[in-house]
mmCIF file with all atom_site columns, C-alpha atoms in Angstrom:
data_model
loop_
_atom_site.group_PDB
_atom_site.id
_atom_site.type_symbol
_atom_site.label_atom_id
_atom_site.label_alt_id
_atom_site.label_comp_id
_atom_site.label_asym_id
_atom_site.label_entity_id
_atom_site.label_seq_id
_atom_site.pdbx_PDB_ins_code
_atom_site.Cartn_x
_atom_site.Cartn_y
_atom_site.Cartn_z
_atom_site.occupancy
_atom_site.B_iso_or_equiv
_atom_site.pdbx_formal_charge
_atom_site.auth_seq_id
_atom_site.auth_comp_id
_atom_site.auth_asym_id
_atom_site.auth_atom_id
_atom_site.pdbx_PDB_model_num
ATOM 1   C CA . UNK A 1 1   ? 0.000   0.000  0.000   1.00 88.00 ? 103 UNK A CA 1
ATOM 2   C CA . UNK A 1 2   ? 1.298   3.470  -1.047  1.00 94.00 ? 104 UNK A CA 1
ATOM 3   C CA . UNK A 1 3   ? -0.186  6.566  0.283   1.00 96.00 ? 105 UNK A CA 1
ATOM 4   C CA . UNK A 1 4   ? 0.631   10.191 -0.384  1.00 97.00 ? 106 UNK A CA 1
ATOM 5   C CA . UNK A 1 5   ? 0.212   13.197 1.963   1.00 95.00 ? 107 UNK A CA 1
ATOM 6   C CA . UNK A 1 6   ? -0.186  16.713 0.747   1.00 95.00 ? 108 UNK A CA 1
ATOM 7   C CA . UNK A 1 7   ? 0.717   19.681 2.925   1.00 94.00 ? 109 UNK A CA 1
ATOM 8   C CA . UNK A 1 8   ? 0.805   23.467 2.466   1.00 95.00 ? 110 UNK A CA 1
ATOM 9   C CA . UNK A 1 9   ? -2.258  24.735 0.820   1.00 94.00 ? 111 UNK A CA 1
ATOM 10  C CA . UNK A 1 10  ? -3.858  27.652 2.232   1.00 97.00 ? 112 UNK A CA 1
ATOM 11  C CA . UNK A 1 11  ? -5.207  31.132 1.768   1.00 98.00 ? 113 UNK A CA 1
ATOM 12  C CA . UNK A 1 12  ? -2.575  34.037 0.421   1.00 98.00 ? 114 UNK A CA 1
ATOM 13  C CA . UNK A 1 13  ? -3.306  37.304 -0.822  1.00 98.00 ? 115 UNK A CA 1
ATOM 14  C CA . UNK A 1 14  ? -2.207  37.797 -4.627  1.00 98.00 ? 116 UNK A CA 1
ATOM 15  C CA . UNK A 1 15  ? 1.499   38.117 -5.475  1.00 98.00 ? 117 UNK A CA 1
ATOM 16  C CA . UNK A 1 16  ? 2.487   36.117 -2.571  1.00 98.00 ? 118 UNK A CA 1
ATOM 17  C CA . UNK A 1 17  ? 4.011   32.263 -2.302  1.00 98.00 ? 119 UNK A CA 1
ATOM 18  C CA . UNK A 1 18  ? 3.171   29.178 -1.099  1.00 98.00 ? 120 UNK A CA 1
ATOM 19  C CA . UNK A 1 19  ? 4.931   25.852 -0.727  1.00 98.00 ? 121 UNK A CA 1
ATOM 20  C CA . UNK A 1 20  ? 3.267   22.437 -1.386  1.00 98.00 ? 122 UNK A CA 1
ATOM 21  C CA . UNK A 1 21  ? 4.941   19.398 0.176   1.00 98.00 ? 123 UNK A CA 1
ATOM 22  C CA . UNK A 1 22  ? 3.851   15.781 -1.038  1.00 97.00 ? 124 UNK A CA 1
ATOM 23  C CA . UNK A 1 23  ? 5.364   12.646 1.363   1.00 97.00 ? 125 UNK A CA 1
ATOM 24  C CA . UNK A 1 24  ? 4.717   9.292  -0.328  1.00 96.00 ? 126 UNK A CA 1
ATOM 25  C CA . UNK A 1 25  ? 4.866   6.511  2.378   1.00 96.00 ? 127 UNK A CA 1
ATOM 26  C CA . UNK A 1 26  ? 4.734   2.461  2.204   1.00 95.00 ? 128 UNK A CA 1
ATOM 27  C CA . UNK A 1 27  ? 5.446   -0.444 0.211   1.00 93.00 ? 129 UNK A CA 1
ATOM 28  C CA . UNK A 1 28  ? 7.733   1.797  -2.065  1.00 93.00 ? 130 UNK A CA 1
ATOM 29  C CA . UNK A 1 29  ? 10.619  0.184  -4.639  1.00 91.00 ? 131 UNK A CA 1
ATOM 30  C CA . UNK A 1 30  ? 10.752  2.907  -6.919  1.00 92.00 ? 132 UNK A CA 1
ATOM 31  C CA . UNK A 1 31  ? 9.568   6.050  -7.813  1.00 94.00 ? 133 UNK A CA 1
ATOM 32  C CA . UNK A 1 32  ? 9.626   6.856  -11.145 1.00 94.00 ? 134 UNK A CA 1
ATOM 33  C CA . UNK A 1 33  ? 7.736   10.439 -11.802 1.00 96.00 ? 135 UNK A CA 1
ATOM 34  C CA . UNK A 1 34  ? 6.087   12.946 -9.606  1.00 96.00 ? 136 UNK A CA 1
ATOM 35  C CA . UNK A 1 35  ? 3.855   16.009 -10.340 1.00 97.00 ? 137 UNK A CA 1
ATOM 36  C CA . UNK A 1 36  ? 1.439   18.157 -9.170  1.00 98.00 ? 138 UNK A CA 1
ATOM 37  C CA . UNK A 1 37  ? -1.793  19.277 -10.748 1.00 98.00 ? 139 UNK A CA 1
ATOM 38  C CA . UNK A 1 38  ? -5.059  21.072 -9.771  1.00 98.00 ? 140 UNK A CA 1
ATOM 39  C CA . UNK A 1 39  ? -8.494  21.575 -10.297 1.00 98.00 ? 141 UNK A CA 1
ATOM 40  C CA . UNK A 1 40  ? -10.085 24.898 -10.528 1.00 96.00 ? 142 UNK A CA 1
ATOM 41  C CA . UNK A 1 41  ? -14.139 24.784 -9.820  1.00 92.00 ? 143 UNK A CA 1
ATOM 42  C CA . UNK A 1 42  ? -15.935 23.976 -12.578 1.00 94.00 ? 144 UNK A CA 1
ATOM 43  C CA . UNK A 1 43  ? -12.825 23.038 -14.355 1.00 96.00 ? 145 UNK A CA 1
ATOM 44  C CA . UNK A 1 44  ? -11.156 19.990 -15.526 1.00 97.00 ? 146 UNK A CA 1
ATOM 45  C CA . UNK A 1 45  ? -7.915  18.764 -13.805 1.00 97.00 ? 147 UNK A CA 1
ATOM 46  C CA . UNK A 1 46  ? -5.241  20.334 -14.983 1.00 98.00 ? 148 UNK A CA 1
ATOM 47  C CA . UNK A 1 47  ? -1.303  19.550 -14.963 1.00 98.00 ? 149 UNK A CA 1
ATOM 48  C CA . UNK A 1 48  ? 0.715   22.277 -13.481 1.00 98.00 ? 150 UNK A CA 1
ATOM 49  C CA . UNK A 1 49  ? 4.745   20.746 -13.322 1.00 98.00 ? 151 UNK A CA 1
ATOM 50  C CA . UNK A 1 50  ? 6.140   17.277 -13.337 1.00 98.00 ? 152 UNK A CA 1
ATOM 51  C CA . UNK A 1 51  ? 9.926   15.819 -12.287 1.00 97.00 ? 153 UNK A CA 1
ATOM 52  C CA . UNK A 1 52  ? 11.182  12.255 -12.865 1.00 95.00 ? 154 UNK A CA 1
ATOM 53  C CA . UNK A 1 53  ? 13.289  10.488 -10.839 1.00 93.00 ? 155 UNK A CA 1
ATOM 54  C CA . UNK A 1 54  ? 16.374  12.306 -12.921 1.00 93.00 ? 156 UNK A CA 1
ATOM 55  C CA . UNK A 1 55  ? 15.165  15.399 -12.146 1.00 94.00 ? 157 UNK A CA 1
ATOM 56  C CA . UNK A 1 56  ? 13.429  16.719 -15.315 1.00 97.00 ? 158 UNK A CA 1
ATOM 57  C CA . UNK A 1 57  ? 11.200  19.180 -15.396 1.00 98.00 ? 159 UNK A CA 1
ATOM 58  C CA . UNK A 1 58  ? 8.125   20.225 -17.101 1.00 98.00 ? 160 UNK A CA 1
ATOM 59  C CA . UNK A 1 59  ? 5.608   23.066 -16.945 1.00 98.00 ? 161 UNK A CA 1
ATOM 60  C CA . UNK A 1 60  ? 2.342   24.511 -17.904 1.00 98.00 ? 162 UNK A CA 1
ATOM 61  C CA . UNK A 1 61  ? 2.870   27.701 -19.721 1.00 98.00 ? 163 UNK A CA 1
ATOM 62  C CA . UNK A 1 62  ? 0.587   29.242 -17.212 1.00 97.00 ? 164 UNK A CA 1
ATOM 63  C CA . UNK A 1 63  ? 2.997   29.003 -14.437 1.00 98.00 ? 165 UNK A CA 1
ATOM 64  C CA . UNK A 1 64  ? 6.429   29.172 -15.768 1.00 98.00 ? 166 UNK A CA 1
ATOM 65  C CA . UNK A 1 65  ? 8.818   31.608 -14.132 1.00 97.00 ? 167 UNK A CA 1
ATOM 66  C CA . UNK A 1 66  ? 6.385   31.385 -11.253 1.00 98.00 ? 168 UNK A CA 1
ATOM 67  C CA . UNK A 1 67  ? 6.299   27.647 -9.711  1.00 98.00 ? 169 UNK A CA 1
ATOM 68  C CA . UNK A 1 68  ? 9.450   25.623 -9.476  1.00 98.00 ? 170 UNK A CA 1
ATOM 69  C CA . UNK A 1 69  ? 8.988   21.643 -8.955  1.00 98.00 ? 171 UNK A CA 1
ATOM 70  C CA . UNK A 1 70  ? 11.430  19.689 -6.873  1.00 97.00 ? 172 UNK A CA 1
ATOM 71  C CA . UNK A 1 71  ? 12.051  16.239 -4.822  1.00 96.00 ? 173 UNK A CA 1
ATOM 72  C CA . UNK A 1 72  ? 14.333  15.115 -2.230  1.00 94.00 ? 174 UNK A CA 1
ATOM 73  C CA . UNK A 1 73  ? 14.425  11.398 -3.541  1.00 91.00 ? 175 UNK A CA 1
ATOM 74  C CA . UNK A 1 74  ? 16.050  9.649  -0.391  1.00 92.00 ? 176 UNK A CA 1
ATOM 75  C CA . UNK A 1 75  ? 12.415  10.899 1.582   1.00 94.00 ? 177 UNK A CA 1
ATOM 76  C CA . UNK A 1 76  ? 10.150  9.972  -1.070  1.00 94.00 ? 178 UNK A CA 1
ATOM 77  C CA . UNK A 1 77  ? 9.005   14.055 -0.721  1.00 96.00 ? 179 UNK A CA 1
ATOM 78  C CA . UNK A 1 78  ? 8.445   16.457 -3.682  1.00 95.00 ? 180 UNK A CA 1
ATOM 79  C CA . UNK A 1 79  ? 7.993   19.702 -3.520  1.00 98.00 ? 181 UNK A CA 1
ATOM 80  C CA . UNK A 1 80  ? 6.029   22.906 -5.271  1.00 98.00 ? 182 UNK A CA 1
ATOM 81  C CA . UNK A 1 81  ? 6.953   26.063 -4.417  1.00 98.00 ? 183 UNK A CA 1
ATOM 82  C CA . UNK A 1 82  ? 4.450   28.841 -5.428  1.00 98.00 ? 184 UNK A CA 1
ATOM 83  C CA . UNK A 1 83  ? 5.636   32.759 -6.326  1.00 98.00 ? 185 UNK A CA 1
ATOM 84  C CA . UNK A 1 84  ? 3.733   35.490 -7.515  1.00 98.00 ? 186 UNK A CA 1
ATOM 85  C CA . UNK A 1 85  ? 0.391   33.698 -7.036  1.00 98.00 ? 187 UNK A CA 1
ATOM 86  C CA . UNK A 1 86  ? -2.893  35.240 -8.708  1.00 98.00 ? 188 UNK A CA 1
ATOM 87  C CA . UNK A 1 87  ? -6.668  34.471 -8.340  1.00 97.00 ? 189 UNK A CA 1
ATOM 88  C CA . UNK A 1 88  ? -6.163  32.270 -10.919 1.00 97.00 ? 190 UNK A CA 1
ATOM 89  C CA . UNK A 1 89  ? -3.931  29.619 -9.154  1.00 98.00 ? 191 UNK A CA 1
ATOM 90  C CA . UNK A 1 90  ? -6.673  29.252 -6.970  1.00 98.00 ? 192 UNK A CA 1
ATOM 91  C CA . UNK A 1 91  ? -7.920  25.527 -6.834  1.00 98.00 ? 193 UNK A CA 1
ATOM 92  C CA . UNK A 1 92  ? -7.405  22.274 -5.607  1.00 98.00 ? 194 UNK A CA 1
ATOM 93  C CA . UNK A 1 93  ? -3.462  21.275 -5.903  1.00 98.00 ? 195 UNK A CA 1
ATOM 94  C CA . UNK A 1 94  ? -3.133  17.114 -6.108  1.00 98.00 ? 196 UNK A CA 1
ATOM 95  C CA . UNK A 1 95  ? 0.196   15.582 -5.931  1.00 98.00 ? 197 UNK A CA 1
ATOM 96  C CA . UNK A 1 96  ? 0.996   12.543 -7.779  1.00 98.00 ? 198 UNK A CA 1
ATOM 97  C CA . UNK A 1 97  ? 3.243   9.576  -8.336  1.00 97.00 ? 199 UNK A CA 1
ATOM 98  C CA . UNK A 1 98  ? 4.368   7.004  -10.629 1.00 96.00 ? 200 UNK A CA 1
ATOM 99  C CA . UNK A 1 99  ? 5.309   4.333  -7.900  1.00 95.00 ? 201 UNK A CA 1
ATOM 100 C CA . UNK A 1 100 ? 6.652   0.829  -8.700  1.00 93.00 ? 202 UNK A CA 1
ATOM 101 C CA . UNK A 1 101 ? 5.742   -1.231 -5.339  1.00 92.00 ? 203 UNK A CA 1
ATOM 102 C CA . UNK A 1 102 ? 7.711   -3.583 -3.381  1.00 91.00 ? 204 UNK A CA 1
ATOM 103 C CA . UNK A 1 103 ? 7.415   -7.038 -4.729  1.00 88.00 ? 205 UNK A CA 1
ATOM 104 C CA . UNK A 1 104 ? 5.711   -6.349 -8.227  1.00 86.00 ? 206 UNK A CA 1
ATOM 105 C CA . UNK A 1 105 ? 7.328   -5.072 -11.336 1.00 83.00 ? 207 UNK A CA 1
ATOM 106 C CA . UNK A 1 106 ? 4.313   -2.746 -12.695 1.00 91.00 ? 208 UNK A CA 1
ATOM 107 C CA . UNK A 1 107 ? 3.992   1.196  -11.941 1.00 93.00 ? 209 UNK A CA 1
ATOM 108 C CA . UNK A 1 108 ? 1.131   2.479  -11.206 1.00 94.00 ? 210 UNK A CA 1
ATOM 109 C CA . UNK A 1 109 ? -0.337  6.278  -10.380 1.00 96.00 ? 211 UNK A CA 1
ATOM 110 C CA . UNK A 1 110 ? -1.447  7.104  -6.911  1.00 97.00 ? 212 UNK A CA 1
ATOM 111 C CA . UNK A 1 111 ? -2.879  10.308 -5.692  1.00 97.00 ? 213 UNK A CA 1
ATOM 112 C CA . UNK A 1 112 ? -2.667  12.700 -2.817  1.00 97.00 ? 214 UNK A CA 1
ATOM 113 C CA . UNK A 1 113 ? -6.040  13.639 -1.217  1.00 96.00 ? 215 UNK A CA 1
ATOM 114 C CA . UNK A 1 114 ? -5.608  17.359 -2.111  1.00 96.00 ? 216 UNK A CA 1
ATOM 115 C CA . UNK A 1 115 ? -4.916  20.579 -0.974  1.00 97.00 ? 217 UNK A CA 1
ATOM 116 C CA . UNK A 1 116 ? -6.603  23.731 -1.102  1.00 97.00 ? 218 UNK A CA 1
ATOM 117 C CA . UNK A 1 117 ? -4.942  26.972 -2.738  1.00 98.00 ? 219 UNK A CA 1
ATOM 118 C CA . UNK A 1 118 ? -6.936  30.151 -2.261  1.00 98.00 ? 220 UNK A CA 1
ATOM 119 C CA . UNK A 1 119 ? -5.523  33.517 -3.846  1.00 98.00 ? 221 UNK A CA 1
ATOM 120 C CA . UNK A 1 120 ? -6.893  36.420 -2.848  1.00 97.00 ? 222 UNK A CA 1
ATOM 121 C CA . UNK A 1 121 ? -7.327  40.014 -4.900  1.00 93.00 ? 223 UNK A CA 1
#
């Protein structure tokens, strides 16, 4: 069993930061890929960055030069640290991994149980 915990949502007033943490825990082997994404109300889930296990990196346009993506691979913890927020970021931020479990050979996705990001005007 492989569970991830989200911490660091929140309420912040526009052009300020916020940091997401994501700690996957359990019957881990591997870890291949991490990311975070989030859904906006009325929206469909959206990705915001992504990091492998080699550390690339990948964006949305919309938050480029804003959000940076990063893990600390020995504690299974990724990261999203949030600049120059606007309304806009606000949603629901879900971490997510590409895990390969002890004693099988498949990956498979799990999913944190969300955060909430509120930016204020």
């Amino acid at each position: 069993q492989v569970q991830l915990v989200e911490s660091g949502g929140g309420l912040v007033q526009a052009g300020g930061s916020l940091r997401l943490s994501c700690a996957a825990s359990g019957s881990i082997f591997r870890i291949n890929a991490m990311g975070w994404y989030r859904q906006a109300p009325g929206k469909q889930r959206e990705v915001v960055a992504t990091i492998t296990s080699g550390k690339s990196t990948n964006y949305a346009d919309s938050v480029k030069g804003r959000f940076t993506i990063s893990s600390d691979n020995d504690k299974n913890t990724f990261y999203l640290q949030m600049n120059s927020l606007q309304p806009e970021d606000t949603a629901v931020y879900y971490c997510s991994a590409q895990v390969v479990p002890q004693h099988t050979v498949l990956a498979r996705n799990y999913w944190g149980q969300g955060t909430q990001v509120t930016v204020s005007s």
